Amino acid sequence: MMPTYSPPELLPVRGEGSYLYDEEGNKYLDFMAGIAVNSFGHCHPYLIETLTKQANELWHTSNVFRIGNGERLAERLVEHSFADHVFFANSGAEAVECAFKAARKYHHSNGASERMRIISLKGAFHGRTISTVAACKVPAHCDGFFEGDLGFDQVEYGDMEALQAAVTDKTAAIIMEPVQGEGGIRPATQDYMQAIRDLCDATGTLLIHDSVQCGFGRTGKLFTYENYDIAPDIMTLAKGLGGGFPVGACLTNKKVGDAMIFGTHGSTFGGNPMATAVANAVMDLMHADGFLDSVVERGQYLQDGLQKLIEQYPTVLESTTGLGLMIGLKCKVENTKLLLGARAKGLLLAKGGNNMVRMLPPLNISTAEADEALQKVADVCEELLAAA
Ligand SMILES: *Cc1c(COP(=O)(O)O)cnc(C)c1O
């Protein structure tokens, strides 16, 4: 394999619910969930049943033919969101690629072909393809990969004046994560969300919500924008959408989707029968009575617990932020120390920007599992205190 990753020695071989087991039989409480992907933990019986049934019927035909599961999933996504059109991809970055293409194509087909530029916010993460890294402008992700800026501008997060100044007659769209993920958990404020929507409306700029990480139930709403009641024009989904099976989606309102006419975009695997079968099943689970509300309650429970730990260990932990089960814990010590300490105690957490660790557990964790995670974080804090 290319040396693009540097994983630890442990080799996961089996998953069950919120737990992961390595080849030596060590057990880990998985509060990383494949980076906010395994929305219902590992090997959920209903998802296994769905995939197994589909595997016995039909795996792949390509988009040359109609895909029944995809049509059904698209209808359901449209029914429950602002959107009128859906394009299925295989990953988050591909969903964002589709969003960029749709935004530019919309203006192009409406006689404004000069509107090509897209503005992103500092701290954003939109993927690892050429255009998604160009959008985020992180030097380590960009250096050596392209020339020029590929039509992307960026402004400081939270700076509305800078954003207003950056929107010109060449701007096609603004892209933002309603809750920043990789950059460190940062939920947008209601005012910020509204100000960006208003700016877009006033200037004919399209608003893209990259909800790849925060979307599909993670924040306690099916789609993150529902927390704000402010709809984008374009929205991307991926990570949690397939509950562990690779699938992405780009949703648009009618005017944007209408511009993506026959032949303008495509994908061989996108929305294939397996991927869309399991995404439909994930959606079934999301719609179980009271489920999304329980995500909010679980998130609050964890954040309350973390708040107590922050008061207990003020030299180790600094603060907690989050929405639903997308939780950030900002550290006073180096975040990797907390991350590695937790792993040694059998708790998997995700790293985040801004010296955070992220808690991105399965959305169906039990109270006992939440308590177990909090206890392990407390144990690591004790250890780090003793070592200091
Ligand atoms: C992970 C992520 C992506 C990229 O998804 P991939 O499936 O890795 O391509 C894009 N946007 C956001 C907000 C993400 O968190």
Short mmCIF file of C-alpha atoms and ligand atoms in Angstrom, two decimals:
data_model
loop_
_atom_site.label_atom_id
_atom_site.label_comp_id
_atom_site.label_asym_id
_atom_site.label_seq_id
_atom_site.Cartn_x
_atom_site.Cartn_y
_atom_site.Cartn_z
CA MET A 1 0.00 0.00 0.00
CA MET A 2 1.12 3.59 -0.59
CA PRO A 3 2.49 5.14 2.57
CA THR A 4 -0.45 7.58 2.76
CA TYR A 5 -1.63 6.18 6.10
CA SER A 6 0.19 5.20 9.25
CA PRO A 7 -2.10 2.93 11.26
CA PRO A 8 -1.17 1.41 14.62
CA GLU A 9 -0.15 -2.25 14.83
CA LEU A 10 -3.53 -3.54 16.04
CA LEU A 11 -5.55 -5.37 13.39
CA PRO A 12 -9.33 -5.27 13.79
CA VAL A 13 -10.87 -8.54 12.71
CA ARG A 14 -14.41 -8.48 14.09
CA GLY A 15 -17.04 -5.99 15.13
CA GLU A 16 -20.17 -6.37 17.18
CA GLY A 17 -22.40 -3.45 18.09
CA SER A 18 -20.28 -0.70 19.65
CA TYR A 19 -17.27 -3.00 20.07
CA LEU A 20 -14.34 -3.87 17.87
CA TYR A 21 -12.03 -6.85 18.42
CA ASP A 22 -8.46 -7.17 17.18
CA GLU A 23 -6.71 -10.35 16.07
CA GLU A 24 -5.30 -10.83 19.56
CA GLY A 25 -8.78 -10.76 21.04
CA ASN A 26 -8.47 -7.29 22.58
CA LYS A 27 -11.80 -5.49 22.88
CA TYR A 28 -12.31 -1.81 22.05
CA LEU A 29 -15.29 0.42 22.68
CA ASP A 30 -15.56 2.06 19.27
CA PHE A 31 -16.41 5.73 19.74
CA MET A 32 -14.90 6.56 16.38
CA ALA A 33 -17.23 4.31 14.40
CA GLY A 34 -15.10 4.29 11.26
CA ILE A 35 -15.02 8.12 11.37
CA ALA A 36 -18.74 8.72 11.91
CA VAL A 37 -19.67 5.98 9.43
CA ASN A 38 -21.03 3.00 11.39
CA SER A 39 -24.21 4.77 12.50
CA PHE A 40 -25.62 1.56 13.98
CA GLY A 41 -22.36 0.05 15.14
CA HIS A 42 -20.81 -3.06 13.68
CA CYS A 43 -22.78 -5.88 12.08
CA HIS A 44 -26.27 -4.63 12.89
CA PRO A 45 -28.60 -7.60 12.30
CA TYR A 46 -31.05 -5.63 10.12
CA LEU A 47 -28.24 -4.29 7.92
CA ILE A 48 -26.73 -7.78 7.60
CA GLU A 49 -30.13 -9.17 6.66
CA THR A 50 -30.65 -6.43 4.07
CA LEU A 51 -27.21 -6.84 2.51
CA THR A 52 -27.40 -10.62 2.51
CA LYS A 53 -30.78 -10.58 0.81
CA GLN A 54 -29.53 -8.10 -1.79
CA ALA A 55 -26.32 -10.10 -2.31
CA ASN A 56 -28.44 -13.08 -3.24
CA GLU A 57 -30.47 -11.06 -5.74
CA LEU A 58 -28.37 -8.51 -7.59
CA TRP A 59 -25.06 -6.73 -6.96
CA HIS A 60 -24.36 -4.40 -9.81
CA THR A 61 -25.72 -3.34 -13.16
CA SER A 62 -24.30 0.26 -13.56
CA ASN A 63 -26.42 3.34 -14.16
CA VAL A 64 -26.95 2.27 -17.75
CA PHE A 65 -30.00 0.58 -16.24
CA ARG A 66 -32.57 1.71 -13.72
CA ILE A 67 -31.71 0.82 -10.12
CA GLY A 68 -34.83 0.16 -8.08
CA ASN A 69 -33.21 0.57 -4.65
CA GLY A 70 -31.66 3.86 -5.79
CA GLU A 71 -34.96 5.21 -7.07
CA ARG A 72 -36.59 4.35 -3.77
CA LEU A 73 -33.77 5.91 -1.74
CA ALA A 74 -33.82 9.06 -3.86
CA GLU A 75 -37.57 9.39 -3.41
CA ARG A 76 -37.22 9.04 0.35
CA LEU A 77 -34.34 11.54 0.54
CA VAL A 78 -36.37 14.03 -1.47
CA GLU A 79 -39.52 13.41 0.58
CA HIS A 80 -37.71 14.19 3.84
CA SER A 81 -35.54 17.12 2.71
CA PHE A 82 -35.52 20.43 0.83
CA ALA A 83 -34.21 18.61 -2.24
CA ASP A 84 -35.79 17.70 -5.58
CA HIS A 85 -32.86 15.86 -7.18
CA VAL A 86 -30.34 13.28 -6.02
CA PHE A 87 -27.11 12.01 -7.55
CA PHE A 88 -25.51 8.94 -5.98
CA ALA A 89 -21.76 8.65 -5.59
CA ASN A 90 -19.48 6.25 -3.72
CA SER A 91 -17.83 8.57 -1.24
CA GLY A 92 -17.93 11.97 0.40
CA ALA A 93 -15.40 13.60 -1.88
CA GLU A 94 -17.32 12.39 -4.94
CA ALA A 95 -20.53 13.82 -3.53
CA VAL A 96 -18.75 17.16 -3.07
CA GLU A 97 -17.34 16.95 -6.61
CA CYS A 98 -20.89 16.62 -7.85
CA ALA A 99 -21.90 19.62 -5.73
CA PHE A 100 -19.14 21.75 -7.28
CA LYS A 101 -20.05 20.66 -10.78
CA ALA A 102 -23.76 21.27 -10.23
CA ALA A 103 -23.15 24.75 -8.76
CA ARG A 104 -21.01 25.81 -11.70
CA LYS A 105 -23.24 24.19 -14.28
CA TYR A 106 -26.31 25.93 -12.88
CA HIS A 107 -24.80 29.36 -13.48
CA HIS A 108 -23.34 28.30 -16.82
CA SER A 109 -26.70 27.15 -18.11
CA ASN A 110 -28.32 30.36 -16.85
CA GLY A 111 -26.08 32.60 -18.93
CA ALA A 112 -23.54 33.38 -16.19
CA SER A 113 -20.65 31.18 -17.24
CA GLU A 114 -18.23 33.58 -15.51
CA ARG A 115 -19.62 32.43 -12.15
CA MET A 116 -17.12 29.64 -11.58
CA ARG A 117 -15.52 30.47 -8.24
CA ILE A 118 -16.39 28.69 -5.02
CA ILE A 119 -15.69 30.02 -1.54
CA SER A 120 -14.85 27.76 1.40
CA LEU A 121 -14.29 28.47 5.11
CA LYS A 122 -11.04 28.05 7.00
CA GLY A 123 -10.81 24.77 8.90
CA ALA A 124 -13.04 23.00 6.39
CA PHE A 125 -12.57 19.47 5.15
CA HIS A 126 -14.29 18.42 1.94
CA GLY A 127 -12.27 15.40 0.80
CA ARG A 128 -9.03 14.39 -0.91
CA THR A 129 -9.70 14.68 -4.64
CA ILE A 130 -7.94 17.46 -6.54
CA SER A 131 -10.83 19.91 -6.38
CA THR A 132 -11.84 19.14 -2.81
CA VAL A 133 -8.28 19.72 -1.52
CA ALA A 134 -8.07 22.86 -3.67
CA ALA A 135 -11.25 24.05 -1.94
CA CYS A 136 -9.87 23.54 1.56
CA LYS A 137 -6.40 24.99 0.94
CA VAL A 138 -4.60 22.88 3.55
CA PRO A 139 -0.95 22.98 2.38
CA ALA A 140 -0.19 19.38 3.44
CA HIS A 141 -3.14 18.21 1.32
CA CYS A 142 -2.44 20.44 -1.70
CA ASP A 143 1.32 20.76 -2.12
CA GLY A 144 2.56 19.16 -5.31
CA PHE A 145 -0.84 18.30 -6.73
CA PHE A 146 -1.95 21.19 -8.95
CA GLU A 147 -1.22 24.65 -10.30
CA GLY A 148 -3.12 27.80 -9.45
CA ASP A 149 -6.21 27.91 -7.24
CA LEU A 150 -8.58 25.91 -9.47
CA GLY A 151 -11.28 28.50 -8.85
CA PHE A 152 -11.46 28.33 -5.08
CA ASP A 153 -11.36 31.18 -2.56
CA GLN A 154 -11.31 30.91 1.21
CA VAL A 155 -12.20 33.17 4.12
CA GLU A 156 -11.73 33.01 7.89
CA TYR A 157 -14.41 30.99 9.65
CA GLY A 158 -16.99 33.23 11.30
CA ASP A 159 -15.90 36.42 9.53
CA MET A 160 -19.04 37.65 7.74
CA GLU A 161 -17.36 40.84 6.48
CA ALA A 162 -14.63 38.84 4.80
CA LEU A 163 -17.23 36.54 3.27
CA GLN A 164 -19.27 39.46 1.93
CA ALA A 165 -16.12 40.97 0.44
CA ALA A 166 -15.13 37.64 -1.12
CA VAL A 167 -18.42 37.21 -3.01
CA THR A 168 -18.02 38.79 -6.45
CA ASP A 169 -19.81 38.56 -9.79
CA LYS A 170 -17.61 35.51 -10.45
CA THR A 171 -18.80 33.56 -7.41
CA ALA A 172 -20.85 30.44 -8.04
CA ALA A 173 -21.25 29.08 -4.52
CA ILE A 174 -20.24 29.07 -0.89
CA ILE A 175 -19.50 25.67 0.65
CA MET A 176 -19.66 25.04 4.39
CA GLU A 177 -20.02 22.18 6.84
CA PRO A 178 -22.97 23.00 9.13
CA VAL A 179 -20.83 21.36 11.81
CA GLN A 180 -17.13 21.29 10.96
CA GLY A 181 -15.72 17.83 11.60
CA GLU A 182 -12.10 17.11 10.75
CA GLY A 183 -11.10 20.68 11.59
CA GLY A 184 -12.38 20.21 15.14
CA ILE A 185 -16.05 19.97 16.05
CA ARG A 186 -17.52 23.39 15.38
CA PRO A 187 -21.29 23.77 15.00
CA ALA A 188 -22.24 26.94 13.10
CA THR A 189 -24.28 29.39 15.15
CA GLN A 190 -27.84 30.15 14.06
CA ASP A 191 -26.84 33.75 13.24
CA TYR A 192 -23.88 32.67 11.12
CA MET A 193 -26.00 30.17 9.25
CA GLN A 194 -28.67 32.80 8.60
CA ALA A 195 -26.18 35.49 7.56
CA ILE A 196 -24.61 33.13 5.00
CA ARG A 197 -28.03 32.16 3.62
CA ASP A 198 -29.02 35.84 3.38
CA LEU A 199 -25.77 36.71 1.61
CA CYS A 200 -26.34 33.90 -0.87
CA ASP A 201 -29.92 35.03 -1.52
CA ALA A 202 -28.89 38.65 -2.00
CA THR A 203 -26.16 37.79 -4.50
CA GLY A 204 -27.60 34.79 -6.35
CA THR A 205 -24.84 32.63 -4.88
CA LEU A 206 -25.63 28.98 -4.28
CA LEU A 207 -25.21 27.56 -0.79
CA ILE A 208 -23.63 24.12 -0.46
CA HIS A 209 -23.91 22.30 2.86
CA ASP A 210 -21.30 19.58 3.11
CA SER A 211 -23.11 17.25 5.50
CA VAL A 212 -20.94 14.24 4.71
CA GLN A 213 -19.94 13.88 8.37
CA CYS A 214 -22.69 15.72 10.24
CA GLY A 215 -25.62 14.53 8.12
CA PHE A 216 -27.92 11.55 8.31
CA GLY A 217 -28.92 11.42 11.94
CA ARG A 218 -25.63 12.24 13.63
CA THR A 219 -26.82 15.58 15.01
CA GLY A 220 -30.21 14.23 16.01
CA LYS A 221 -31.89 15.39 12.82
CA LEU A 222 -31.87 13.40 9.61
CA PHE A 223 -30.17 16.37 7.91
CA THR A 224 -28.10 18.90 9.83
CA TYR A 225 -29.76 21.94 8.25
CA GLU A 226 -32.99 20.98 10.04
CA ASN A 227 -31.35 22.00 13.33
CA TYR A 228 -31.29 25.53 11.92
CA ASP A 229 -34.35 25.45 9.70
CA ILE A 230 -32.23 27.00 6.95
CA ALA A 231 -32.03 24.97 3.76
CA PRO A 232 -29.06 24.97 1.38
CA ASP A 233 -29.37 24.72 -2.41
CA ILE A 234 -27.06 21.73 -2.53
CA MET A 235 -26.24 19.19 0.17
CA THR A 236 -23.78 16.32 0.31
CA LEU A 237 -24.09 13.12 2.33
CA ALA A 238 -21.87 10.07 2.65
CA LYS A 239 -20.22 8.76 5.83
CA GLY A 240 -23.22 7.64 7.89
CA LEU A 241 -25.52 7.14 4.91
CA GLY A 242 -24.60 3.51 4.30
CA GLY A 243 -23.93 2.56 7.93
CA GLY A 244 -20.52 1.23 6.88
CA PHE A 245 -21.18 0.47 3.22
CA PRO A 246 -19.63 3.02 0.83
CA VAL A 247 -22.25 5.35 -0.63
CA GLY A 248 -22.49 9.10 -1.11
CA ALA A 249 -25.16 11.44 -2.37
CA CYS A 250 -25.47 14.97 -3.68
CA LEU A 251 -28.93 16.47 -3.20
CA THR A 252 -30.04 19.68 -4.90
CA ASN A 253 -33.09 21.85 -5.21
CA LYS A 254 -34.97 21.84 -8.50
CA LYS A 255 -33.25 24.71 -10.30
CA VAL A 256 -29.75 23.34 -9.66
CA GLY A 257 -30.57 19.72 -10.42
CA ASP A 258 -32.38 20.71 -13.61
CA ALA A 259 -29.07 22.03 -14.98
CA MET A 260 -27.41 18.60 -14.66
CA ILE A 261 -28.88 17.36 -17.92
CA PHE A 262 -28.24 14.02 -19.58
CA GLY A 263 -24.55 13.35 -20.09
CA THR A 264 -23.20 15.99 -17.70
CA HIS A 265 -22.17 13.62 -14.92
CA GLY A 266 -21.92 9.93 -14.13
CA SER A 267 -20.49 7.13 -12.03
CA THR A 268 -20.10 3.42 -12.72
CA PHE A 269 -20.71 2.26 -9.17
CA GLY A 270 -22.69 5.23 -7.84
CA GLY A 271 -25.84 4.15 -6.04
CA ASN A 272 -25.47 0.52 -6.97
CA PRO A 273 -28.08 -2.00 -5.73
CA MET A 274 -26.01 -3.10 -2.71
CA ALA A 275 -25.17 0.43 -1.55
CA THR A 276 -28.68 1.75 -1.94
CA ALA A 277 -30.25 -1.33 -0.34
CA VAL A 278 -28.25 -0.79 2.81
CA ALA A 279 -28.79 3.02 2.80
CA ASN A 280 -32.55 2.39 2.61
CA ALA A 281 -32.20 0.07 5.59
CA VAL A 282 -30.22 2.69 7.53
CA MET A 283 -33.04 5.12 6.76
CA ASP A 284 -35.59 2.62 8.10
CA LEU A 285 -33.65 2.46 11.37
CA MET A 286 -33.41 6.26 11.57
CA HIS A 287 -37.17 6.49 11.25
CA ALA A 288 -37.87 4.18 14.17
CA ASP A 289 -40.10 5.96 16.65
CA GLY A 290 -38.17 8.44 18.79
CA PHE A 291 -34.79 7.36 17.48
CA LEU A 292 -33.50 10.77 16.39
CA ASP A 293 -34.61 12.34 19.68
CA SER A 294 -32.67 9.64 21.49
CA VAL A 295 -29.54 10.71 19.58
CA VAL A 296 -29.96 14.20 21.05
CA GLU A 297 -30.43 12.74 24.55
CA ARG A 298 -27.38 10.49 24.23
CA GLY A 299 -25.31 13.40 22.97
CA GLN A 300 -26.42 15.58 25.88
CA TYR A 301 -25.65 12.78 28.31
CA LEU A 302 -22.12 12.41 26.97
CA GLN A 303 -21.50 16.15 26.88
CA ASP A 304 -22.75 16.53 30.47
CA GLY A 305 -20.40 13.74 31.51
CA LEU A 306 -17.50 15.35 29.67
CA GLN A 307 -18.29 18.70 31.27
CA LYS A 308 -17.91 17.09 34.70
CA LEU A 309 -14.56 15.61 33.65
CA ILE A 310 -13.42 19.03 32.42
CA GLU A 311 -14.16 20.44 35.89
CA GLN A 312 -12.41 17.48 37.49
CA TYR A 313 -9.32 17.59 35.27
CA PRO A 314 -8.90 21.24 34.26
CA THR A 315 -5.21 20.82 33.42
CA VAL A 316 -5.90 17.97 30.99
CA LEU A 317 -9.21 18.95 29.38
CA GLU A 318 -10.38 22.35 28.22
CA SER A 319 -13.90 22.35 26.77
CA THR A 320 -16.52 20.37 24.92
CA THR A 321 -18.65 21.28 21.92
CA GLY A 322 -21.02 19.36 19.73
CA LEU A 323 -24.39 18.68 18.28
CA GLY A 324 -26.05 15.34 18.89
CA LEU A 325 -23.45 12.57 18.76
CA MET A 326 -20.86 14.68 17.00
CA ILE A 327 -18.85 15.72 20.01
CA GLY A 328 -15.50 17.45 20.37
CA LEU A 329 -13.34 17.45 23.48
CA LYS A 330 -10.69 20.14 23.38
CA CYS A 331 -7.58 19.15 25.30
CA LYS A 332 -5.09 21.15 27.32
CA VAL A 333 -2.54 18.38 26.88
CA GLU A 334 -1.62 17.28 23.36
CA ASN A 335 -4.72 15.59 21.91
CA THR A 336 -2.70 12.59 20.70
CA LYS A 337 -1.81 11.80 24.32
CA LEU A 338 -5.47 11.49 25.24
CA LEU A 339 -6.20 9.55 22.05
CA LEU A 340 -3.38 7.02 22.59
CA GLY A 341 -4.10 6.74 26.31
CA ALA A 342 -7.74 5.99 25.56
CA ARG A 343 -6.83 3.39 22.94
CA ALA A 344 -4.52 1.65 25.41
CA LYS A 345 -7.52 1.42 27.73
CA GLY A 346 -9.73 0.03 25.00
CA LEU A 347 -11.56 3.18 23.88
CA LEU A 348 -11.29 4.37 20.29
CA LEU A 349 -11.63 8.10 19.69
CA ALA A 350 -10.99 10.17 16.56
CA LYS A 351 -8.50 12.98 16.27
CA GLY A 352 -9.66 16.46 15.27
CA GLY A 353 -8.17 19.86 14.46
CA ASN A 354 -7.87 22.58 17.10
CA ASN A 355 -6.30 20.06 19.54
CA MET A 356 -9.54 18.14 19.89
CA VAL A 357 -10.46 14.52 20.13
CA ARG A 358 -13.79 13.64 18.57
CA MET A 359 -16.39 11.29 19.97
CA LEU A 360 -18.35 9.91 17.03
CA PRO A 361 -19.97 6.79 18.48
CA PRO A 362 -22.64 4.65 16.87
CA LEU A 363 -25.95 6.52 17.14
CA ASN A 364 -27.54 3.65 19.09
CA ILE A 365 -25.05 3.44 21.99
CA SER A 366 -26.45 2.46 25.36
CA THR A 367 -26.15 4.50 28.55
CA ALA A 368 -23.83 1.81 29.90
CA GLU A 369 -21.55 2.25 26.90
CA ALA A 370 -21.57 6.03 27.34
CA ASP A 371 -20.66 5.55 31.01
CA GLU A 372 -17.90 3.14 30.07
CA ALA A 373 -16.43 5.68 27.63
CA LEU A 374 -16.60 8.49 30.23
CA GLN A 375 -14.92 6.26 32.83
CA LYS A 376 -12.12 5.43 30.40
CA VAL A 377 -11.59 9.11 29.61
CA ALA A 378 -11.45 9.77 33.38
CA ASP A 379 -8.89 6.98 33.79
CA VAL A 380 -6.70 8.44 31.03
CA CYS A 381 -6.95 11.89 32.66
CA GLU A 382 -5.79 10.39 35.99
CA GLU A 383 -2.87 8.75 34.21
CA LEU A 384 -1.89 11.95 32.41
CA LEU A 385 -2.09 13.88 35.71
CA ALA A 386 0.14 11.37 37.43
CA ALA A 387 2.65 11.54 34.58
CA ALA A 388 2.75 15.37 34.57
C1 LIG B 1 -15.01 12.72 5.30
C2 LIG B 1 -15.52 13.96 4.69
C3 LIG B 1 -15.46 14.15 3.29
C4 LIG B 1 -14.80 13.17 2.37
O1 LIG B 1 -15.41 11.93 2.37
P1 LIG B 1 -14.64 10.67 1.70
O2 LIG B 1 -15.65 9.59 1.75
O3 LIG B 1 -13.43 10.41 2.54
O4 LIG B 1 -14.27 11.07 0.33
C5 LIG B 1 -16.04 15.29 2.78
N1 LIG B 1 -16.61 16.21 3.58
C6 LIG B 1 -16.68 16.07 4.91
C7 LIG B 1 -17.36 17.10 5.73
C8 LIG B 1 -16.12 14.94 5.52
O5 LIG B 1 -16.14 14.82 6.85
#
